[in-house]
Amino acid sequence: MQTSTATPAAELAALAASLDALYLSHLDRMQASAEDAIALTGTLGGMGYLPGQTAMLTNALERAASAQDIFRHLAGLLILRARPALDPTGRKTGVPVEDLIDWTGQPPRHTLSALEHAVQKIHYARGHSLTEFLRRIVVRLTPESVPDDARKQAAEELISSVGMRMPTAWVLSYGSSDFGTVVYSHLSRQEQEMPWHLTPAQVVGIDRALIAIATMCAVSGQGHHAASVQEAGNAIVKRLRYTTTQYGDGDLHAIGTAVRLMLHRDRIAFHLAPDVWDVARGVLEEHVEGLKLVLSS
């Protein structure tokens, strides 16, 4: 009987590639089905049937698992294999992955029909990859095993959560704080979005920023900070996500000895301890091209 000589990492990479192939094949079928449904309803319209008269048929054609649901389930299957392989002692069972299955950037419907919007969302879904998901899971579970990748990923996640994207640079507002240094994530809201409420995308941003800070600490010899940010940050994000997203000005959340999170009407303040800011600044300056640090009052 021949035994496999592949390493756990290679086996996981092969599994992710196989799941990606299944995922893309399913998206092909979903898109073909949606396009067939659009053609069918168009033909019925040409036969003189009004949209209201074919609504029941349209609703039936729309009833299928979303691409996000499929990706989420496949990601869950990948995690089932990845956790015991990457963390055999089970020390990091609480490592968050919800932000890695974040689809808050799906295109809006605007004036599209439901079926046309379904096709547009399938195109968006093709930008998600189980292979990329696995790469990020490896960083989350074992950042010390891939320190260079971990620093780069943490820099990308932190700057995308707290920075402002300019045409040729990322701008990060920061200032002095009684706790150390404060960096700001500015909140923008649509007209229909209420003040003093965090949107799902904004909660994801908080989650991602805290995970990035924990990763930076983990690969910079600050394991105590990494553990406290991971544990306390995960608990705070769960409350924001699953209980209520309403808050008051100056709401303060202590996240171990490393971070203080303060919520304001139009911005979120991440107060970082001096040694944590030193690490975060160094990682950002190394991996974020065109970074501009702007002192804010």
PDB file of C-alpha atoms in Angstrom:
ATOM      1  CA  MET A   1       0.000   0.000   0.000  1.00  0.00           C
ATOM      2  CA  GLN A   2       1.508   3.316  -1.083  1.00  0.00           C
ATOM      3  CA  THR A   3       1.524   6.107   1.494  1.00  0.00           C
ATOM      4  CA  SER A   4       1.359   9.797   0.706  1.00  0.00           C
ATOM      5  CA  THR A   5       4.596  11.764   1.122  1.00  0.00           C
ATOM      6  CA  ALA A   6       2.959  15.162   0.669  1.00  0.00           C
ATOM      7  CA  THR A   7       3.340  17.632   3.496  1.00  0.00           C
ATOM      8  CA  PRO A   8       0.227  18.888   5.343  1.00  0.00           C
ATOM      9  CA  ALA A   9       0.716  22.284   3.685  1.00  0.00           C
ATOM     10  CA  ALA A  10       0.850  20.712   0.226  1.00  0.00           C
ATOM     11  CA  GLU A  11      -2.212  18.581   0.941  1.00  0.00           C
ATOM     12  CA  LEU A  12      -4.160  21.636   2.110  1.00  0.00           C
ATOM     13  CA  ALA A  13      -3.085  23.599  -0.971  1.00  0.00           C
ATOM     14  CA  ALA A  14      -4.264  20.761  -3.212  1.00  0.00           C
ATOM     15  CA  LEU A  15      -7.562  20.584  -1.327  1.00  0.00           C
ATOM     16  CA  ALA A  16      -8.106  24.339  -1.692  1.00  0.00           C
ATOM     17  CA  ALA A  17      -7.410  24.097  -5.431  1.00  0.00           C
ATOM     18  CA  SER A  18      -9.932  21.256  -5.762  1.00  0.00           C
ATOM     19  CA  LEU A  19     -12.554  23.233  -3.837  1.00  0.00           C
ATOM     20  CA  ASP A  20     -11.875  26.259  -6.045  1.00  0.00           C
ATOM     21  CA  ALA A  21     -12.534  24.115  -9.120  1.00  0.00           C
ATOM     22  CA  LEU A  22     -15.839  22.929  -7.645  1.00  0.00           C
ATOM     23  CA  TYR A  23     -16.768  26.485  -6.680  1.00  0.00           C
ATOM     24  CA  LEU A  24     -16.078  27.909 -10.150  1.00  0.00           C
ATOM     25  CA  SER A  25     -17.932  25.026 -11.798  1.00  0.00           C
ATOM     26  CA  HIS A  26     -20.953  25.749  -9.617  1.00  0.00           C
ATOM     27  CA  LEU A  27     -20.773  29.457 -10.490  1.00  0.00           C
ATOM     28  CA  ASP A  28     -20.766  28.512 -14.179  1.00  0.00           C
ATOM     29  CA  ARG A  29     -23.977  26.550 -13.683  1.00  0.00           C
ATOM     30  CA  MET A  30     -25.534  29.337 -11.599  1.00  0.00           C
ATOM     31  CA  GLN A  31     -24.723  31.912 -14.265  1.00  0.00           C
ATOM     32  CA  ALA A  32     -26.045  29.731 -17.082  1.00  0.00           C
ATOM     33  CA  SER A  33     -29.256  29.146 -15.122  1.00  0.00           C
ATOM     34  CA  ALA A  34     -29.721  32.860 -14.418  1.00  0.00           C
ATOM     35  CA  GLU A  35     -29.064  33.776 -18.054  1.00  0.00           C
ATOM     36  CA  ASP A  36     -31.537  31.097 -19.196  1.00  0.00           C
ATOM     37  CA  ALA A  37     -34.100  32.528 -16.785  1.00  0.00           C
ATOM     38  CA  ILE A  38     -33.544  36.040 -18.150  1.00  0.00           C
ATOM     39  CA  ALA A  39     -34.037  34.702 -21.686  1.00  0.00           C
ATOM     40  CA  LEU A  40     -37.200  32.866 -20.625  1.00  0.00           C
ATOM     41  CA  THR A  41     -38.795  35.892 -18.992  1.00  0.00           C
ATOM     42  CA  GLY A  42     -37.764  38.000 -21.999  1.00  0.00           C
ATOM     43  CA  THR A  43     -39.484  35.559 -24.351  1.00  0.00           C
ATOM     44  CA  LEU A  44     -42.637  35.649 -22.230  1.00  0.00           C
ATOM     45  CA  GLY A  45     -42.531  39.434 -22.345  1.00  0.00           C
ATOM     46  CA  GLY A  46     -42.355  39.242 -26.142  1.00  0.00           C
ATOM     47  CA  MET A  47     -45.458  37.069 -26.053  1.00  0.00           C
ATOM     48  CA  GLY A  48     -47.343  39.880 -24.360  1.00  0.00           C
ATOM     49  CA  TYR A  49     -47.132  38.790 -20.722  1.00  0.00           C
ATOM     50  CA  LEU A  50     -46.577  41.634 -18.254  1.00  0.00           C
ATOM     51  CA  PRO A  51     -43.885  41.423 -15.499  1.00  0.00           C
ATOM     52  CA  GLY A  52     -46.570  41.120 -12.821  1.00  0.00           C
ATOM     53  CA  GLN A  53     -48.046  38.122 -14.609  1.00  0.00           C
ATOM     54  CA  THR A  54     -44.709  36.267 -14.660  1.00  0.00           C
ATOM     55  CA  ALA A  55     -43.627  37.268 -11.127  1.00  0.00           C
ATOM     56  CA  MET A  56     -44.313  33.828  -9.649  1.00  0.00           C
ATOM     57  CA  LEU A  57     -42.118  32.191 -12.279  1.00  0.00           C
ATOM     58  CA  THR A  58     -39.365  34.765 -11.744  1.00  0.00           C
ATOM     59  CA  ASN A  59     -39.456  34.165  -7.982  1.00  0.00           C
ATOM     60  CA  ALA A  60     -39.164  30.416  -8.541  1.00  0.00           C
ATOM     61  CA  LEU A  61     -36.152  30.912 -10.806  1.00  0.00           C
ATOM     62  CA  GLU A  62     -34.456  33.100  -8.188  1.00  0.00           C
ATOM     63  CA  ARG A  63     -34.755  30.504  -5.411  1.00  0.00           C
ATOM     64  CA  ALA A  64     -31.290  29.020  -5.325  1.00  0.00           C
ATOM     65  CA  ALA A  65     -28.430  29.036  -2.851  1.00  0.00           C
ATOM     66  CA  SER A  66     -26.436  32.244  -3.189  1.00  0.00           C
ATOM     67  CA  ALA A  67     -22.818  32.179  -4.293  1.00  0.00           C
ATOM     68  CA  GLN A  68     -21.865  33.575  -0.889  1.00  0.00           C
ATOM     69  CA  ASP A  69     -23.589  30.658   0.855  1.00  0.00           C
ATOM     70  CA  ILE A  70     -21.701  28.176  -1.324  1.00  0.00           C
ATOM     71  CA  PHE A  71     -18.379  29.897  -0.672  1.00  0.00           C
ATOM     72  CA  ARG A  72     -19.063  30.027   3.071  1.00  0.00           C
ATOM     73  CA  HIS A  73     -19.849  26.301   3.221  1.00  0.00           C
ATOM     74  CA  LEU A  74     -16.797  25.356   1.162  1.00  0.00           C
ATOM     75  CA  ALA A  75     -14.634  27.593   3.356  1.00  0.00           C
ATOM     76  CA  GLY A  76     -16.047  25.792   6.384  1.00  0.00           C
ATOM     77  CA  LEU A  77     -15.071  22.445   4.890  1.00  0.00           C
ATOM     78  CA  LEU A  78     -11.563  23.761   4.256  1.00  0.00           C
ATOM     79  CA  ILE A  79     -11.270  24.962   7.854  1.00  0.00           C
ATOM     80  CA  LEU A  80     -12.281  21.498   9.096  1.00  0.00           C
ATOM     81  CA  ARG A  81      -9.117  20.122   7.491  1.00  0.00           C
ATOM     82  CA  ALA A  82      -6.888  23.149   8.093  1.00  0.00           C
ATOM     83  CA  ARG A  83      -7.385  23.584  11.837  1.00  0.00           C
ATOM     84  CA  PRO A  84      -6.090  20.169  12.980  1.00  0.00           C
ATOM     85  CA  ALA A  85      -3.265  20.274  10.431  1.00  0.00           C
ATOM     86  CA  LEU A  86      -2.083  23.784  11.304  1.00  0.00           C
ATOM     87  CA  ASP A  87      -2.952  23.830  14.995  1.00  0.00           C
ATOM     88  CA  PRO A  88      -2.859  20.198  16.217  1.00  0.00           C
ATOM     89  CA  THR A  89      -2.965  21.197  19.902  1.00  0.00           C
ATOM     90  CA  GLY A  90      -6.124  23.266  19.403  1.00  0.00           C
ATOM     91  CA  ARG A  91      -4.662  26.356  21.063  1.00  0.00           C
ATOM     92  CA  LYS A  92      -6.162  28.732  18.516  1.00  0.00           C
ATOM     93  CA  THR A  93      -9.682  27.418  18.071  1.00  0.00           C
ATOM     94  CA  GLY A  94     -10.999  30.933  18.636  1.00  0.00           C
ATOM     95  CA  VAL A  95      -9.161  32.458  15.685  1.00  0.00           C
ATOM     96  CA  PRO A  96     -11.751  34.575  13.821  1.00  0.00           C
ATOM     97  CA  VAL A  97     -12.363  34.031  10.125  1.00  0.00           C
ATOM     98  CA  GLU A  98     -15.690  35.817   9.637  1.00  0.00           C
ATOM     99  CA  ASP A  99     -14.071  38.860   8.038  1.00  0.00           C
ATOM    100  CA  LEU A 100     -12.451  36.596   5.438  1.00  0.00           C
ATOM    101  CA  ILE A 101     -15.923  35.631   4.203  1.00  0.00           C
ATOM    102  CA  ASP A 102     -17.019  39.254   3.997  1.00  0.00           C
ATOM    103  CA  TRP A 103     -19.097  40.091   0.929  1.00  0.00           C
ATOM    104  CA  THR A 104     -20.255  43.567   1.939  1.00  0.00           C
ATOM    105  CA  GLY A 105     -18.720  44.868  -1.299  1.00  0.00           C
ATOM    106  CA  GLN A 106     -21.255  43.098  -3.508  1.00  0.00           C
ATOM    107  CA  PRO A 107     -22.550  45.371  -6.301  1.00  0.00           C
ATOM    108  CA  PRO A 108     -25.823  47.190  -5.581  1.00  0.00           C
ATOM    109  CA  ARG A 109     -28.913  46.375  -7.589  1.00  0.00           C
ATOM    110  CA  HIS A 110     -29.856  49.888  -8.684  1.00  0.00           C
ATOM    111  CA  THR A 111     -32.227  49.547 -11.675  1.00  0.00           C
ATOM    112  CA  LEU A 112     -31.367  45.949 -12.561  1.00  0.00           C
ATOM    113  CA  SER A 113     -33.946  43.203 -12.418  1.00  0.00           C
ATOM    114  CA  ALA A 114     -33.472  40.566  -9.731  1.00  0.00           C
ATOM    115  CA  LEU A 115     -32.134  38.079 -12.263  1.00  0.00           C
ATOM    116  CA  GLU A 116     -29.775  40.603 -13.875  1.00  0.00           C
ATOM    117  CA  HIS A 117     -28.515  41.492 -10.404  1.00  0.00           C
ATOM    118  CA  ALA A 118     -27.971  37.780  -9.738  1.00  0.00           C
ATOM    119  CA  VAL A 119     -25.664  37.577 -12.762  1.00  0.00           C
ATOM    120  CA  GLN A 120     -23.776  40.660 -11.598  1.00  0.00           C
ATOM    121  CA  LYS A 121     -23.286  39.108  -8.142  1.00  0.00           C
ATOM    122  CA  ILE A 122     -21.980  35.898  -9.721  1.00  0.00           C
ATOM    123  CA  HIS A 123     -19.322  37.951 -11.539  1.00  0.00           C
ATOM    124  CA  TYR A 124     -18.395  39.467  -8.165  1.00  0.00           C
ATOM    125  CA  ALA A 125     -18.286  35.991  -6.609  1.00  0.00           C
ATOM    126  CA  ARG A 126     -15.640  34.914  -9.112  1.00  0.00           C
ATOM    127  CA  GLY A 127     -13.224  37.277  -7.371  1.00  0.00           C
ATOM    128  CA  HIS A 128     -13.244  35.061  -4.270  1.00  0.00           C
ATOM    129  CA  SER A 129     -10.879  32.134  -3.965  1.00  0.00           C
ATOM    130  CA  LEU A 130     -10.544  29.241  -1.524  1.00  0.00           C
ATOM    131  CA  THR A 131      -6.801  29.229  -2.226  1.00  0.00           C
ATOM    132  CA  GLU A 132      -6.527  32.851  -1.087  1.00  0.00           C
ATOM    133  CA  PHE A 133      -8.784  32.054   1.877  1.00  0.00           C
ATOM    134  CA  LEU A 134      -6.394  29.255   2.896  1.00  0.00           C
ATOM    135  CA  ARG A 135      -3.387  31.562   2.615  1.00  0.00           C
ATOM    136  CA  ARG A 136      -5.010  33.969   5.014  1.00  0.00           C
ATOM    137  CA  ILE A 137      -6.057  31.161   7.367  1.00  0.00           C
ATOM    138  CA  VAL A 138      -2.434  29.989   7.553  1.00  0.00           C
ATOM    139  CA  VAL A 139      -1.445  33.489   8.649  1.00  0.00           C
ATOM    140  CA  ARG A 140      -4.237  33.616  11.222  1.00  0.00           C
ATOM    141  CA  LEU A 141      -3.416  30.218  12.747  1.00  0.00           C
ATOM    142  CA  THR A 142       0.372  30.152  12.461  1.00  0.00           C
ATOM    143  CA  PRO A 143       1.705  33.672  11.769  1.00  0.00           C
ATOM    144  CA  GLU A 144       5.099  32.753  13.209  1.00  0.00           C
ATOM    145  CA  SER A 145       5.521  30.065  10.515  1.00  0.00           C
ATOM    146  CA  VAL A 146       5.148  32.625   7.692  1.00  0.00           C
ATOM    147  CA  PRO A 147       6.407  35.888   9.266  1.00  0.00           C
ATOM    148  CA  ASP A 148       7.013  37.764   6.022  1.00  0.00           C
ATOM    149  CA  ASP A 149       3.591  36.880   4.617  1.00  0.00           C
ATOM    150  CA  ALA A 150       2.021  37.626   8.008  1.00  0.00           C
ATOM    151  CA  ARG A 151       3.519  41.120   8.181  1.00  0.00           C
ATOM    152  CA  LYS A 152       2.480  41.908   4.623  1.00  0.00           C
ATOM    153  CA  GLN A 153      -1.067  40.638   5.141  1.00  0.00           C
ATOM    154  CA  ALA A 154      -1.415  42.438   8.468  1.00  0.00           C
ATOM    155  CA  ALA A 155      -0.236  45.697   6.891  1.00  0.00           C
ATOM    156  CA  GLU A 156      -2.786  45.335   4.068  1.00  0.00           C
ATOM    157  CA  GLU A 157      -5.608  44.536   6.496  1.00  0.00           C
ATOM    158  CA  LEU A 158      -4.792  47.337   8.927  1.00  0.00           C
ATOM    159  CA  ILE A 159      -4.341  50.091   6.344  1.00  0.00           C
ATOM    160  CA  SER A 160      -7.515  49.051   4.488  1.00  0.00           C
ATOM    161  CA  SER A 161      -9.411  49.325   7.785  1.00  0.00           C
ATOM    162  CA  VAL A 162      -8.029  52.590   9.175  1.00  0.00           C
ATOM    163  CA  GLY A 163      -6.425  54.369   6.228  1.00  0.00           C
ATOM    164  CA  MET A 164      -7.840  56.655   3.544  1.00  0.00           C
ATOM    165  CA  ARG A 165      -7.136  55.561  -0.035  1.00  0.00           C
ATOM    166  CA  MET A 166      -5.810  58.301  -2.284  1.00  0.00           C
ATOM    167  CA  PRO A 167      -4.918  57.959  -5.991  1.00  0.00           C
ATOM    168  CA  THR A 168      -1.214  57.377  -5.297  1.00  0.00           C
ATOM    169  CA  ALA A 169      -1.027  56.804  -1.548  1.00  0.00           C
ATOM    170  CA  TRP A 170      -2.609  55.581   1.655  1.00  0.00           C
ATOM    171  CA  VAL A 171      -3.134  58.310   4.285  1.00  0.00           C
ATOM    172  CA  LEU A 172      -3.215  57.391   7.974  1.00  0.00           C
ATOM    173  CA  SER A 173      -4.352  59.963  10.531  1.00  0.00           C
ATOM    174  CA  TYR A 174      -2.743  59.641  13.935  1.00  0.00           C
ATOM    175  CA  GLY A 175      -2.132  61.652  17.089  1.00  0.00           C
ATOM    176  CA  SER A 176      -0.927  61.488  20.653  1.00  0.00           C
ATOM    177  CA  SER A 177      -3.024  59.802  23.313  1.00  0.00           C
ATOM    178  CA  ASP A 178      -2.881  59.352  27.079  1.00  0.00           C
ATOM    179  CA  PHE A 179      -2.645  55.645  26.277  1.00  0.00           C
ATOM    180  CA  GLY A 180       0.086  56.058  23.664  1.00  0.00           C
ATOM    181  CA  THR A 181      -0.785  56.811  20.013  1.00  0.00           C
ATOM    182  CA  VAL A 182      -4.232  56.985  18.449  1.00  0.00           C
ATOM    183  CA  VAL A 183      -5.024  56.179  14.811  1.00  0.00           C
ATOM    184  CA  TYR A 184      -8.374  57.065  13.274  1.00  0.00           C
ATOM    185  CA  SER A 185     -10.725  55.246  10.965  1.00  0.00           C
ATOM    186  CA  HIS A 186     -13.133  57.747   9.436  1.00  0.00           C
ATOM    187  CA  LEU A 187     -16.768  56.692   9.070  1.00  0.00           C
ATOM    188  CA  SER A 188     -18.709  57.577   5.942  1.00  0.00           C
ATOM    189  CA  ARG A 189     -22.448  57.022   5.780  1.00  0.00           C
ATOM    190  CA  GLN A 190     -25.045  56.952   3.040  1.00  0.00           C
ATOM    191  CA  GLU A 191     -28.094  59.178   3.408  1.00  0.00           C
ATOM    192  CA  GLN A 192     -30.289  56.302   4.587  1.00  0.00           C
ATOM    193  CA  GLU A 193     -27.783  55.131   7.219  1.00  0.00           C
ATOM    194  CA  MET A 194     -28.380  56.345  10.748  1.00  0.00           C
ATOM    195  CA  PRO A 195     -25.703  58.077  12.820  1.00  0.00           C
ATOM    196  CA  TRP A 196     -24.581  56.296  15.977  1.00  0.00           C
ATOM    197  CA  HIS A 197     -24.994  52.942  14.247  1.00  0.00           C
ATOM    198  CA  LEU A 198     -22.200  50.855  12.754  1.00  0.00           C
ATOM    199  CA  THR A 199     -22.888  49.182   9.446  1.00  0.00           C
ATOM    200  CA  PRO A 200     -21.887  45.526   8.915  1.00  0.00           C
ATOM    201  CA  ALA A 201     -18.979  46.712   6.742  1.00  0.00           C
ATOM    202  CA  GLN A 202     -17.739  49.019   9.509  1.00  0.00           C
ATOM    203  CA  VAL A 203     -17.856  46.192  12.054  1.00  0.00           C
ATOM    204  CA  VAL A 204     -15.856  44.067   9.629  1.00  0.00           C
ATOM    205  CA  GLY A 205     -13.316  46.901   9.455  1.00  0.00           C
ATOM    206  CA  ILE A 206     -12.940  46.949  13.238  1.00  0.00           C
ATOM    207  CA  ASP A 207     -12.580  43.170  13.291  1.00  0.00           C
ATOM    208  CA  ARG A 208      -9.963  43.217  10.551  1.00  0.00           C
ATOM    209  CA  ALA A 209      -7.958  46.004  12.177  1.00  0.00           C
ATOM    210  CA  LEU A 210      -7.787  44.202  15.521  1.00  0.00           C
ATOM    211  CA  ILE A 211      -6.810  40.924  13.855  1.00  0.00           C
ATOM    212  CA  ALA A 212      -4.054  42.749  11.948  1.00  0.00           C
ATOM    213  CA  ILE A 213      -2.713  44.302  15.153  1.00  0.00           C
ATOM    214  CA  ALA A 214      -2.705  40.897  16.860  1.00  0.00           C
ATOM    215  CA  THR A 215      -0.829  39.392  13.895  1.00  0.00           C
ATOM    216  CA  MET A 216       1.773  42.151  13.943  1.00  0.00           C
ATOM    217  CA  CYS A 217       2.340  41.597  17.652  1.00  0.00           C
ATOM    218  CA  ALA A 218       2.576  37.816  17.206  1.00  0.00           C
ATOM    219  CA  VAL A 219       5.412  38.032  14.656  1.00  0.00           C
ATOM    220  CA  SER A 220       7.238  40.804  16.533  1.00  0.00           C
ATOM    221  CA  GLY A 221       7.836  39.052  19.830  1.00  0.00           C
ATOM    222  CA  GLN A 222       4.807  40.501  21.614  1.00  0.00           C
ATOM    223  CA  GLY A 223       2.879  37.278  22.130  1.00  0.00           C
ATOM    224  CA  HIS A 224       1.172  38.575  25.284  1.00  0.00           C
ATOM    225  CA  HIS A 225      -0.312  41.502  23.353  1.00  0.00           C
ATOM    226  CA  ALA A 226      -1.281  39.227  20.453  1.00  0.00           C
ATOM    227  CA  ALA A 227      -3.183  36.867  22.740  1.00  0.00           C
ATOM    228  CA  SER A 228      -5.036  39.624  24.602  1.00  0.00           C
ATOM    229  CA  VAL A 229      -6.018  41.509  21.418  1.00  0.00           C
ATOM    230  CA  GLN A 230      -7.222  38.295  19.813  1.00  0.00           C
ATOM    231  CA  GLU A 231      -9.317  37.168  22.781  1.00  0.00           C
ATOM    232  CA  ALA A 232     -10.749  40.504  23.929  1.00  0.00           C
ATOM    233  CA  GLY A 233     -11.125  41.851  20.385  1.00  0.00           C
ATOM    234  CA  ASN A 234     -13.059  38.791  19.265  1.00  0.00           C
ATOM    235  CA  ALA A 235     -15.483  39.182  22.184  1.00  0.00           C
ATOM    236  CA  ILE A 236     -16.063  42.880  21.451  1.00  0.00           C
ATOM    237  CA  VAL A 237     -16.638  42.314  17.741  1.00  0.00           C
ATOM    238  CA  LYS A 238     -19.125  39.550  18.518  1.00  0.00           C
ATOM    239  CA  ARG A 239     -21.110  41.956  20.689  1.00  0.00           C
ATOM    240  CA  LEU A 240     -21.073  44.611  17.969  1.00  0.00           C
ATOM    241  CA  ARG A 241     -22.081  42.103  15.307  1.00  0.00           C
ATOM    242  CA  TYR A 242     -24.695  39.991  17.051  1.00  0.00           C
ATOM    243  CA  THR A 243     -26.248  42.189  19.739  1.00  0.00           C
ATOM    244  CA  THR A 244     -26.534  45.810  18.685  1.00  0.00           C
ATOM    245  CA  THR A 245     -24.517  48.169  16.551  1.00  0.00           C
ATOM    246  CA  GLN A 246     -25.848  51.315  18.229  1.00  0.00           C
ATOM    247  CA  TYR A 247     -23.343  53.228  20.334  1.00  0.00           C
ATOM    248  CA  GLY A 248     -22.781  56.507  22.142  1.00  0.00           C
ATOM    249  CA  ASP A 249     -20.088  59.131  21.637  1.00  0.00           C
ATOM    250  CA  GLY A 250     -16.921  58.125  23.429  1.00  0.00           C
ATOM    251  CA  ASP A 251     -17.920  54.490  24.022  1.00  0.00           C
ATOM    252  CA  LEU A 252     -14.699  52.872  25.205  1.00  0.00           C
ATOM    253  CA  HIS A 253     -13.658  49.225  24.916  1.00  0.00           C
ATOM    254  CA  ALA A 254     -10.468  48.025  26.573  1.00  0.00           C
ATOM    255  CA  ILE A 255      -8.714  45.332  24.540  1.00  0.00           C
ATOM    256  CA  GLY A 256      -6.090  43.850  26.799  1.00  0.00           C
ATOM    257  CA  THR A 257      -3.058  45.999  27.528  1.00  0.00           C
ATOM    258  CA  ALA A 258      -2.479  46.786  23.863  1.00  0.00           C
ATOM    259  CA  VAL A 259      -5.497  48.661  22.479  1.00  0.00           C
ATOM    260  CA  ARG A 260      -8.329  50.927  23.542  1.00  0.00           C
ATOM    261  CA  LEU A 261     -11.174  51.211  21.040  1.00  0.00           C
ATOM    262  CA  MET A 262     -13.234  54.410  21.233  1.00  0.00           C
ATOM    263  CA  LEU A 263     -16.298  55.082  19.077  1.00  0.00           C
ATOM    264  CA  HIS A 264     -17.306  58.558  17.880  1.00  0.00           C
ATOM    265  CA  ARG A 265     -20.018  59.793  15.538  1.00  0.00           C
ATOM    266  CA  ASP A 266     -17.833  60.052  12.457  1.00  0.00           C
ATOM    267  CA  ARG A 267     -14.688  58.127  13.320  1.00  0.00           C
ATOM    268  CA  ILE A 268     -13.324  55.206  15.256  1.00  0.00           C
ATOM    269  CA  ALA A 269     -10.239  55.747  17.384  1.00  0.00           C
ATOM    270  CA  PHE A 270      -7.759  52.928  17.959  1.00  0.00           C
ATOM    271  CA  HIS A 271      -5.554  53.903  20.907  1.00  0.00           C
ATOM    272  CA  LEU A 272      -2.374  51.826  20.755  1.00  0.00           C
ATOM    273  CA  ALA A 273       0.119  51.246  23.560  1.00  0.00           C
ATOM    274  CA  PRO A 274       3.583  52.702  22.740  1.00  0.00           C
ATOM    275  CA  ASP A 275       5.235  49.344  22.010  1.00  0.00           C
ATOM    276  CA  VAL A 276       2.279  48.275  19.853  1.00  0.00           C
ATOM    277  CA  TRP A 277       2.385  51.504  17.840  1.00  0.00           C
ATOM    278  CA  ASP A 278       6.117  51.074  17.272  1.00  0.00           C
ATOM    279  CA  VAL A 279       5.488  47.620  15.813  1.00  0.00           C
ATOM    280  CA  ALA A 280       2.453  48.690  13.747  1.00  0.00           C
ATOM    281  CA  ARG A 281       4.197  51.753  12.338  1.00  0.00           C
ATOM    282  CA  GLY A 282       7.267  49.757  11.356  1.00  0.00           C
ATOM    283  CA  VAL A 283       5.196  47.088   9.575  1.00  0.00           C
ATOM    284  CA  LEU A 284       3.066  49.667   7.772  1.00  0.00           C
ATOM    285  CA  GLU A 285       6.061  51.703   6.619  1.00  0.00           C
ATOM    286  CA  GLU A 286       7.720  48.553   5.291  1.00  0.00           C
ATOM    287  CA  HIS A 287       4.764  47.095   3.404  1.00  0.00           C
ATOM    288  CA  VAL A 288       2.406  49.963   2.444  1.00  0.00           C
ATOM    289  CA  GLU A 289       3.651  51.727  -0.657  1.00  0.00           C
ATOM    290  CA  GLY A 290       3.189  55.487  -0.594  1.00  0.00           C
ATOM    291  CA  LEU A 291       2.126  55.562   3.077  1.00  0.00           C
ATOM    292  CA  LYS A 292       1.602  59.098   4.404  1.00  0.00           C
ATOM    293  CA  LEU A 293       1.258  59.614   8.158  1.00  0.00           C
ATOM    294  CA  VAL A 294      -0.732  62.765   8.916  1.00  0.00           C
ATOM    295  CA  LEU A 295      -0.692  64.205  12.423  1.00  0.00           C
ATOM    296  CA  SER A 296      -4.257  64.909  13.534  1.00  0.00           C
ATOM    297  CA  SER A 297      -5.420  67.016  16.437  1.00  0.00           C
TER     298      SER A 297
END
